[in-house]
Amino acid sequence: MADGGCVSGEEMSRCLGITRSAVWKNINELRREGWQIESSTKRGYMLKIPEDALSRLSPSTEFVGRNLVWTYSCESTNSEAKRRSDMPEGTVFAAEVQTAGRGRLGRSWLSPPGGGIWMSVLLKPELTPPEVVPVTLAAGLAAAESLEGDIKWPNDVVINGKKVCGILTEMSAEMERVNYAVVGIGVNVNTPDFPPELCDKATSVAIETGVSKNRRKLAEEILERFELYYKKLTKGGFAAIREEYRRRCITIGREVAVIEHGSTTRAFGADIDESGALVIEDEHGRRALNSGEVSVRGIYGYV
Ligand code: BT5
């Protein structure tokens, strides 16, 4: 069905070796999960592509998103981008649903159909590996501005203290040169609810504002802003976008819990430095933390 075709219940039951009524039950289960599946007695089952799906994404940019690879369903758009890293810089890989969406450090990312933006941008910057790190901060900034949310360092976007957007950046590099980087952006736009284990820290734009948004327009806005910041960054480093980033970053000025080498200590989020590192203050003084080394959680709630 993901190819846009019609599949009869009979064909599914034959291919899967299950009864027609089991097919029907499974289809209904998928519908409950948000898959829009239409059925007609003559033609069978067919997937309906929502009006605001990213299949017709067309941002006003120079190169980000000018090339689009969209599929109804894939494991992870980051994996798709890595698999097709021969495509031109700026190519966006997007899907309506991810069956194995990924977060950082092997965590999973819930990516049901209908309400989310699941997309990855393929980049080929002429930068060294450490210089690529702030690219992920630029993506967080672009998303936070488009969603009118706050940034929880390094790049979660939160609204009312809960996470609406996460970013996963992966790269292939040699010591001195980056072959490519993939910036994966996941946004809960119109997701109506979350499973119990995510309820207290995840939310969607629609839940927080009470208004559903057109996902395609929002994705275009994010990509347009991202291209702008990415260009600034490749010329001037993180310093070129630091002021905008600090303005949105709610980790500054708060007490934070620093989880490092398995133990948690309290500190004060003092600033974001010229390289994008978080500057903290504790009883040992002032020092900068790089995103790869620690995880920062606010003491009061998720933020
Ligand atoms: C992230 O990881 O926040 C990065 C998420 C990146 C997702 C995009 S979607 C397009 C591209 N393709 C992919 O496969 N990935 C990228 P992290 O900071 O590790 O947060 C993961 C944690 O957030 C999980 O362990 C859950 O607790 C929680 N979580 C999972 N799904 C969520 C969701 N939809 N919304 C909010 N939180 C979620």
Coordinates of C-alpha atoms and ligand atoms in Angstrom, one line a residue, residues 75-79 93 98 100-112 117-120 155-156 163-170 182-188 191 194 197-198 201-203 297 302, ligand 1:
E75 CA 12.5 2.7 9.3
S76 CA 14.3 6.0 9.9
T77 CA 14.8 9.0 7.6
N78 CA 18.3 9.4 9.0
S79 CA 19.1 5.8 7.8
F93 CA 14.5 12.7 3.3
Q98 CA 9.0 5.8 10.8
A100 CA 12.2 2.5 13.8
G101 CA 12.7 6.2 14.5
R102 CA 15.9 6.8 16.4
G103 CA 16.9 9.2 19.2
R104 CA 20.5 9.8 20.5
L105 CA 22.6 7.1 22.2
G106 CA 20.5 4.2 20.8
R107 CA 17.2 5.5 22.2
S108 CA 14.0 5.2 20.1
W109 CA 11.8 8.0 18.8
L110 CA 8.1 7.4 18.5
S111 CA 7.0 8.4 15.0
P112 CA 3.4 7.6 14.3
I117 CA 7.3 15.9 10.9
W118 CA 10.0 13.2 10.4
M119 CA 12.7 14.5 8.1
S120 CA 16.5 14.5 7.6
N155 CA 18.9 21.0 20.9
D156 CA 15.5 19.9 22.3
K163 CA 9.5 18.2 24.6
V164 CA 7.9 18.8 21.1
C165 CA 11.0 18.4 19.0
G166 CA 14.2 16.3 19.0
I167 CA 17.2 16.4 16.7
L168 CA 19.6 13.6 15.9
T169 CA 22.8 14.5 14.0
E170 CA 25.0 11.8 12.6
V182 CA 22.7 14.1 8.4
V183 CA 20.5 16.3 10.6
G184 CA 17.3 14.5 11.6
I185 CA 14.5 16.6 12.9
G186 CA 11.4 15.1 14.6
V187 CA 8.5 17.4 15.5
N188 CA 5.3 16.3 17.2
T191 CA 0.0 14.1 17.6
F194 CA 1.3 9.9 23.9
E197 CA 5.7 6.4 29.6
L198 CA 6.1 9.6 27.5
K201 CA 7.8 14.7 29.1
A202 CA 6.5 14.7 25.5
T203 CA 3.9 16.9 24.0
R297 CA 18.1 17.8 33.2
Y302 CA 11.7 18.0 32.7
Ligands
BT5_1 C1 16.2 13.0 20.2 O1 16.8 12.0 20.9 O2 15.5 13.8 20.7 C2 16.4 12.9 18.7 C3 15.1 12.6 18.0 C4 15.3 12.7 16.5 C5 14.2 12.2 15.7 C6 14.3 12.4 14.2 S1 12.9 12.1 13.3 C7 13.7 12.2 11.8 C8 15.1 11.5 12.1 N1 15.0 10.1 11.8 C9 15.3 9.4 13.0 O3 15.3 8.1 13.1 N2 15.5 10.3 14.0 C10 15.4 11.6 13.5 P1 16.9 11.9 22.5 O4 17.3 13.2 23.0 O5 17.8 10.8 22.7 O6 15.5 11.6 23.0 C11 14.9 10.4 22.9 C12 13.9 10.2 24.0 O7 12.8 11.1 23.9 C13 13.3 8.8 24.1 O8 14.1 8.0 25.0 C14 12.0 9.1 24.8 O9 12.0 9.2 26.2 C15 11.6 10.4 24.2 N3 10.7 10.3 23.0 C16 10.6 9.4 22.1 N4 9.7 9.7 21.2 C17 9.3 10.9 21.4 C18 8.5 11.8 20.8 N5 7.9 11.5 19.6 N6 8.4 13.0 21.3 C19 9.0 13.4 22.5 N7 9.8 12.6 23.1 C20 10.0 11.4 22.6

